[in-house]
Tab-separated table of C-alpha atoms and ligand atoms in Angstrom:
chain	number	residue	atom	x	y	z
A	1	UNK	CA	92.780	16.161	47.062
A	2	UNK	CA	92.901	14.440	43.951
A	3	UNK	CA	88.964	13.488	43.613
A	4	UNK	CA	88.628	17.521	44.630
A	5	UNK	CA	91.236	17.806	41.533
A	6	UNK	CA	89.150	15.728	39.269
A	7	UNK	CA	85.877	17.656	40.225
A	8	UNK	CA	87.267	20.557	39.595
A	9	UNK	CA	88.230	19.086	36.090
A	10	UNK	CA	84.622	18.074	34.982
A	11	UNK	CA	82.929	20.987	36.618
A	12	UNK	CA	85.155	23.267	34.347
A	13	UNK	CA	85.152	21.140	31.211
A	14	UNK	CA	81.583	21.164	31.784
A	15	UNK	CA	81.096	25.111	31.518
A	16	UNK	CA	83.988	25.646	28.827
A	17	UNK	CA	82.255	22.470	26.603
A	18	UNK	CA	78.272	24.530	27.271
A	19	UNK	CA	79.795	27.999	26.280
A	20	UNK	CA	82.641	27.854	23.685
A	21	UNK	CA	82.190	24.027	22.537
A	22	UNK	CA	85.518	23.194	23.667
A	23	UNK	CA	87.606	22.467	27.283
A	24	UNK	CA	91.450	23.387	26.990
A	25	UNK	CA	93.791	22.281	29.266
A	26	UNK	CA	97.466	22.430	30.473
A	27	UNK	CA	98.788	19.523	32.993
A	28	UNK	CA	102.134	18.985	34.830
A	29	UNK	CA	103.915	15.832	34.683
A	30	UNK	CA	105.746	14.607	38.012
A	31	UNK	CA	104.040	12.392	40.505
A	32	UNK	CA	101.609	14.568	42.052
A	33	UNK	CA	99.027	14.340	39.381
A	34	UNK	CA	99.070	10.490	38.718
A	35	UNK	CA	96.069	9.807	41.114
A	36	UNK	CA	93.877	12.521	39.738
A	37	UNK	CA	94.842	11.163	36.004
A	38	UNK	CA	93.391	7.644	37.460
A	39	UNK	CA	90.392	9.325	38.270
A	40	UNK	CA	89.491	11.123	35.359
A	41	UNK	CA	89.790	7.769	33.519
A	42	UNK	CA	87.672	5.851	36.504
A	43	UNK	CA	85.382	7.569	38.634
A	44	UNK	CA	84.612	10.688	36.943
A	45	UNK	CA	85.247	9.050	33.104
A	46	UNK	CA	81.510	9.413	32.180
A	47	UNK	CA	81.091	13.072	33.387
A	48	UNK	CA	83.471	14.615	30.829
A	49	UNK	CA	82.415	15.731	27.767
A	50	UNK	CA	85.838	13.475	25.937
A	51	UNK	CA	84.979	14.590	22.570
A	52	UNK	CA	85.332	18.513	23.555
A	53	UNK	CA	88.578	17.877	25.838
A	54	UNK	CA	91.968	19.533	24.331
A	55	UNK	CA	95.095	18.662	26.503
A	56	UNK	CA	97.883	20.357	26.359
A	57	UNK	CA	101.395	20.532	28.512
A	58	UNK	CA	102.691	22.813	30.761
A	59	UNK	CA	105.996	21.160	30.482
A	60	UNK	CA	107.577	17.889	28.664
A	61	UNK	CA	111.568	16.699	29.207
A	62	UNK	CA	113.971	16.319	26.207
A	63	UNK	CA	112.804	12.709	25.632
A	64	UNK	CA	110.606	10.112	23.196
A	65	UNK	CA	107.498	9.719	24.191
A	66	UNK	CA	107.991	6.372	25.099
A	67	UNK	CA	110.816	7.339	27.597
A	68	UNK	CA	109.607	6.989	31.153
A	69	UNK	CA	110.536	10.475	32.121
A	70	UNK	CA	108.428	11.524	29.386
A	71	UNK	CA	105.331	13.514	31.011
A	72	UNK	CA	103.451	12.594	27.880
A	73	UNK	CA	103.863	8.920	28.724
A	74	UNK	CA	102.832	9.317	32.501
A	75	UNK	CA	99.343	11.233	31.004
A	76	UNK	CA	98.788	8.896	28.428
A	77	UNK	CA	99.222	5.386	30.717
A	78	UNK	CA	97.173	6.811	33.587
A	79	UNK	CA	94.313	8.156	31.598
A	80	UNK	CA	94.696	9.472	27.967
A	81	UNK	CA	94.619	5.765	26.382
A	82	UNK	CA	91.331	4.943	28.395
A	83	UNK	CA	89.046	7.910	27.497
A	84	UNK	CA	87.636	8.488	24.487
A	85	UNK	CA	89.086	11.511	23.574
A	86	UNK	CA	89.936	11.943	19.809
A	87	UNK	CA	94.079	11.589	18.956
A	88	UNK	CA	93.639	14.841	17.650
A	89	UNK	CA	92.512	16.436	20.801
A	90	UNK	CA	96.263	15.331	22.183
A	91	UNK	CA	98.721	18.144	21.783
A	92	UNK	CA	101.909	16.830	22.539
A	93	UNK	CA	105.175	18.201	23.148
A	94	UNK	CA	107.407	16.921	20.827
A	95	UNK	CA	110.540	15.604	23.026
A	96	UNK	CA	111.961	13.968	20.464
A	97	UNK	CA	113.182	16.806	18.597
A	98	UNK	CA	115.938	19.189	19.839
A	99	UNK	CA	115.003	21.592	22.529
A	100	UNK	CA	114.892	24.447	20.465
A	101	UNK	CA	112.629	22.787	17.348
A	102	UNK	CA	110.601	21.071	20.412
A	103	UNK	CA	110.029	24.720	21.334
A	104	UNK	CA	109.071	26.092	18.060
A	105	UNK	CA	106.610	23.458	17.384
A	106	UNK	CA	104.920	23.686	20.190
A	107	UNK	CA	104.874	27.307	20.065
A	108	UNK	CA	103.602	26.662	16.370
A	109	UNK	CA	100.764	24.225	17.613
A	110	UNK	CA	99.684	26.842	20.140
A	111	UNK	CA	99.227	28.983	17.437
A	112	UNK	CA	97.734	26.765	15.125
A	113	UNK	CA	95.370	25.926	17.628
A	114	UNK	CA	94.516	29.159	19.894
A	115	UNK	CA	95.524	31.751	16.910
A	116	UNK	CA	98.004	33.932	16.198
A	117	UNK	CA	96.555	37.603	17.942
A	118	UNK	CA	97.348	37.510	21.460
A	119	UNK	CA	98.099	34.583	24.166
A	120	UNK	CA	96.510	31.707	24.967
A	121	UNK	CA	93.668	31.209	27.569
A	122	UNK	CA	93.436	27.905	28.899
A	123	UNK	CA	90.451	27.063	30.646
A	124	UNK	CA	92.122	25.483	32.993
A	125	UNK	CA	96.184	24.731	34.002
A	126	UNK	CA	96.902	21.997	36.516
A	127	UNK	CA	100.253	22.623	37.946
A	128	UNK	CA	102.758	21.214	40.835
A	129	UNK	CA	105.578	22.937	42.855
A	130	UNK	CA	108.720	21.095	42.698
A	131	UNK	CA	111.132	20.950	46.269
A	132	UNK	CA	112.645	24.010	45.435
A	133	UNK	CA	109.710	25.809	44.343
A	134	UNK	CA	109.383	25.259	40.556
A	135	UNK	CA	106.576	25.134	38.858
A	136	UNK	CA	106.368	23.551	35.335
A	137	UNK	CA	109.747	23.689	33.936
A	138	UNK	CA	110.368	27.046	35.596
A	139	UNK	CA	113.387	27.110	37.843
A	140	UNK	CA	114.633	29.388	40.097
A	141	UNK	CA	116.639	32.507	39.119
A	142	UNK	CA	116.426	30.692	35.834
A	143	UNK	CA	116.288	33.209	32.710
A	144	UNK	CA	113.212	31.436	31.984
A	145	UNK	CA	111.165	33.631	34.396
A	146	UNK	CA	111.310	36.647	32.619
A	147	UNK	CA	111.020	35.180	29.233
A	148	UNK	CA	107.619	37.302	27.613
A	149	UNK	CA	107.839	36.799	23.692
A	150	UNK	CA	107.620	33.615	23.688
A	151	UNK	CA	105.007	30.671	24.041
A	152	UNK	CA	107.430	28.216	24.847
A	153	UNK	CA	110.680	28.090	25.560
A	154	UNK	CA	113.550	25.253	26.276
A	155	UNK	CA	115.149	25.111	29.438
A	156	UNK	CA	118.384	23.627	30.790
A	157	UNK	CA	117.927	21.996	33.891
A	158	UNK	CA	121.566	22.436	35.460
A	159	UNK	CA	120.753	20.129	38.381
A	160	UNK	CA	119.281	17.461	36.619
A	161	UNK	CA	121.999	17.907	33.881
A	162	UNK	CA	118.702	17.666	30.754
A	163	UNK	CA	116.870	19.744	29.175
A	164	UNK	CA	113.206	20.421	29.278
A	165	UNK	CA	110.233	22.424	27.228
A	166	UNK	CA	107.893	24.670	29.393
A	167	UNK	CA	105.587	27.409	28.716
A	168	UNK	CA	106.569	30.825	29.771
A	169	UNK	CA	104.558	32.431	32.781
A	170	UNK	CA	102.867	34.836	30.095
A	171	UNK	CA	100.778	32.118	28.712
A	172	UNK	CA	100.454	30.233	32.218
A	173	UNK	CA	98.936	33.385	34.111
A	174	UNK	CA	96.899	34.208	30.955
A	175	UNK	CA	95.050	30.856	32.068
A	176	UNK	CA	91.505	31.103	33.422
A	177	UNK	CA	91.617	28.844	35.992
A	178	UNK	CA	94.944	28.028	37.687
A	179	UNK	CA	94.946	24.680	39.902
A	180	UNK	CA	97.880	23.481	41.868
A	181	UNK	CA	98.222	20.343	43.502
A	182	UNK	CA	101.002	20.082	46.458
A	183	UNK	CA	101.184	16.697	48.414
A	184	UNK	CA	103.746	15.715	51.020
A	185	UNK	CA	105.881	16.573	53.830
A	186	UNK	CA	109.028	18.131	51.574
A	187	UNK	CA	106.800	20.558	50.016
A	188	UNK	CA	105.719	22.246	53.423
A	189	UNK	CA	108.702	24.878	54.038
A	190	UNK	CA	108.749	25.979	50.181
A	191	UNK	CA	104.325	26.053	50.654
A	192	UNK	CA	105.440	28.467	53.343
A	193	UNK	CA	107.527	30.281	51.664
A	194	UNK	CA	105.135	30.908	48.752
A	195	UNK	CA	101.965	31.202	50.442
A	196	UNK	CA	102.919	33.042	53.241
A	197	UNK	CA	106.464	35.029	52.934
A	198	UNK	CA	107.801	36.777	49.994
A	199	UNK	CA	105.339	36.944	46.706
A	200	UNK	CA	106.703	37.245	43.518
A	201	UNK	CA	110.173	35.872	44.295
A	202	UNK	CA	112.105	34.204	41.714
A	203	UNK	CA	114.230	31.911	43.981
A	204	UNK	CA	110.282	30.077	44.137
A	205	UNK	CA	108.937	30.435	40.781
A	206	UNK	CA	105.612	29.109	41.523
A	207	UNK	CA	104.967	32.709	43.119
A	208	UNK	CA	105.438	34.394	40.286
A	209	UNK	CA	102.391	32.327	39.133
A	210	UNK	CA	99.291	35.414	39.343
A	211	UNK	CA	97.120	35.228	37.029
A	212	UNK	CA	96.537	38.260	35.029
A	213	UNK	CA	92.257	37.447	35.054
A	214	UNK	CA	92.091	34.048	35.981
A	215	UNK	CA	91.388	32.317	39.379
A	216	UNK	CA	94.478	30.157	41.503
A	217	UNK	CA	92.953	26.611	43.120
A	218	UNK	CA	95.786	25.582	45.447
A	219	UNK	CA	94.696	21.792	46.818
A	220	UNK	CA	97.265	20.608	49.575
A	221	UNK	CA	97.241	17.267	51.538
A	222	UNK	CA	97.796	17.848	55.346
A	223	UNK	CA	101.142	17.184	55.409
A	224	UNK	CA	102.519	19.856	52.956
A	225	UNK	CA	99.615	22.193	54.457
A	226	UNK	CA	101.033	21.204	57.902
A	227	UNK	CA	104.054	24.575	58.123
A	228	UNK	CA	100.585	26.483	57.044
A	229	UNK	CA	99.303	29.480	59.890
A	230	UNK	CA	96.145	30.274	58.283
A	231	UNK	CA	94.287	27.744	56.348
A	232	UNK	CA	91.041	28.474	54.312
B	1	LIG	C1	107.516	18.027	35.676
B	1	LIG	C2	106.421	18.861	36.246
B	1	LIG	C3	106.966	19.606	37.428
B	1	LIG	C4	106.258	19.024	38.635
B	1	LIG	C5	106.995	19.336	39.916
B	1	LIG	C6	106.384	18.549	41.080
B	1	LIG	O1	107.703	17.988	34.460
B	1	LIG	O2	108.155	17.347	36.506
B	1	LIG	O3	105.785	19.623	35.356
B	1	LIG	O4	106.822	20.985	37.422
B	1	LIG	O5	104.933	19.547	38.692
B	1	LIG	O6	108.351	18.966	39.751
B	1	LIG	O7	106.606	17.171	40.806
B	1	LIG	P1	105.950	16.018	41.735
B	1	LIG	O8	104.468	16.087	41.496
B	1	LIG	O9	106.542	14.734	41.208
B	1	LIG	O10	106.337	16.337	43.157
C-alpha cells in the first residue's frame, strides 16, 4: 500500500511539476503514513522533482514542533530532512501558537501562498481515517464539519482532552486528487461503514470527504479491507 502511496506521489508531482511548475500537497500525521514518508525519502527519492514540491498539512496538534505528537515532527524525521526540498517549500502549522493564532496563520499562509480569490486546490491530499471515522482533525458531530468560511479552523478534541488545527472540508474536497490510506484490523467496521452504508454521515467524517472535481484514491491493506463485500 504504501509503495502504491508513494507512486501515486511521484506520478502526480510529476504532472503538477510539467504543467503548472509546482506539486502542492496536504499530508496527515498519525501512523499510517510513516512507511510511505520512508519511501519518498528512499526508494522513490530521485523520481521527485524536490525543488517543485510544496507540503502542506491537513492537520497539526496544539504542540512545538519538536513535541513528538507534533505531525510536523513525524514528516520531517521520516522524510522532509532527507530530501532536498527547499525550507521554504515547508509550510508548517504553527503549533506553538494558540489554537486560534495557529489557525489564522495558517489560514494567512494559505493565502499568501494559493491567493486570496477562491479556495485552494491541492494537487494532491493524503489523508487517514481515525477508529471512529475521522479524518484530519475532523471529528464526529463536531461543529467542525460544517465549518465553510474558513481555511482552517482549531478544534477541541474532547476525548483526547487537546486541541488541534485542521483544514475545513471546503478546502479538503476542493483538492484534485484525494488519497486515503487505511491499514489494520480496527479500521475494518468504520471502512464499512463509510464505504458501504450511510454516505455523507457526520458520526464518520471521512464520508463527508467528496470532492467537489477532484478524484478519491482509497489504498487499504487486507485486513481493514477484510469487512469489505465488493472490492475493486
Ligand atoms: C492526525 C491525523 C489523523 C490520522 C488518523 C489516523 O493528526 O492524527 O491527521 O487524522 O490520519 O487519526 O491515524 P493513524 O494513521 O495513526 O491510524
Amino acid at each position: 500500500m504504501s509503495r502504491r502511496a508513494a507512486s501515486i506521489f511521484m506520478d502526480e508531482a510529476a504532472i503538477a511539476a510539467a504543467s503548472k511548475g509546482t506539486f502542492t500537497v496536504a499530508v496527515s500525521g498519525g501512523t499510517t503514513p510513516l512507511r510511505f514518508f520512508e519511501l519518498l525519502a528512499s526508494k522513490f527519492r530521485g523520481d521527485v522533482p524536490w525543488d517543485r514540491v510544496h507540503i502542506f498539512w491537513v492537520d497539526e496538534r496544539c504542540v512545538s514542533s519538536g513535541h513528538e505528537d507534533s505531525n510536523y515532527k513525524g514528516a520531517h524525521e521520516a522524510f522532509l530532512s532527507e530530501v532536498d526540498i527547499p525550507p521554504e517549500n515547508i509550510h508548517r502549522i504553527k503549533g506553538e501558537l494558540s489554537p486560534d493564532e495557529g489557525a489564522r496563520e495558517y489560514e494567512e499562509e494559505l493565502r499568501r501562498y494559493f491567493g486570496r480569490g477562491g479556495l485552494p486546490v491541492f494537487d494532491l491530499v493524503v489523508l487517514g481515517v481515525g477508529e471512529d471515522g475521522h479524518t484530519a482533525s475532523l471529528f464526529p458531530d463536531g461543529p467542525s464539519l460544517s465549518e465553510t468560511g474558513r481555511l482552517a479552523i482549531p478544534v477541541y478534541v474532547n476525548k483526547m482532552r487537546s486541541w488541534r488545527i485542521t483544514l475545513t472540508l471546503p478546502v479538503l474536497n476542493n483538492a484534485s486528487h484525494i488519497l486515503f490510506l487505511v491499514t489494520g484490523r480496527k479500521k475494518a467496521l468504520v471502512l464499512k461503514e463509510i464505504l458501504e452504508n450511510d454516505v455523507n454521515n457526520p458520526k464518520y467524517p471521512a464520508s463527508l470527504i467528496r470532492p467537489f472535481n477532484g478524484k478519491v484514491t482509497w489504498l487499504l491493506d487486507s485486513e481493514a479491507s477484510s469487512q469489505l463485500t465488493a472490492i475493486s
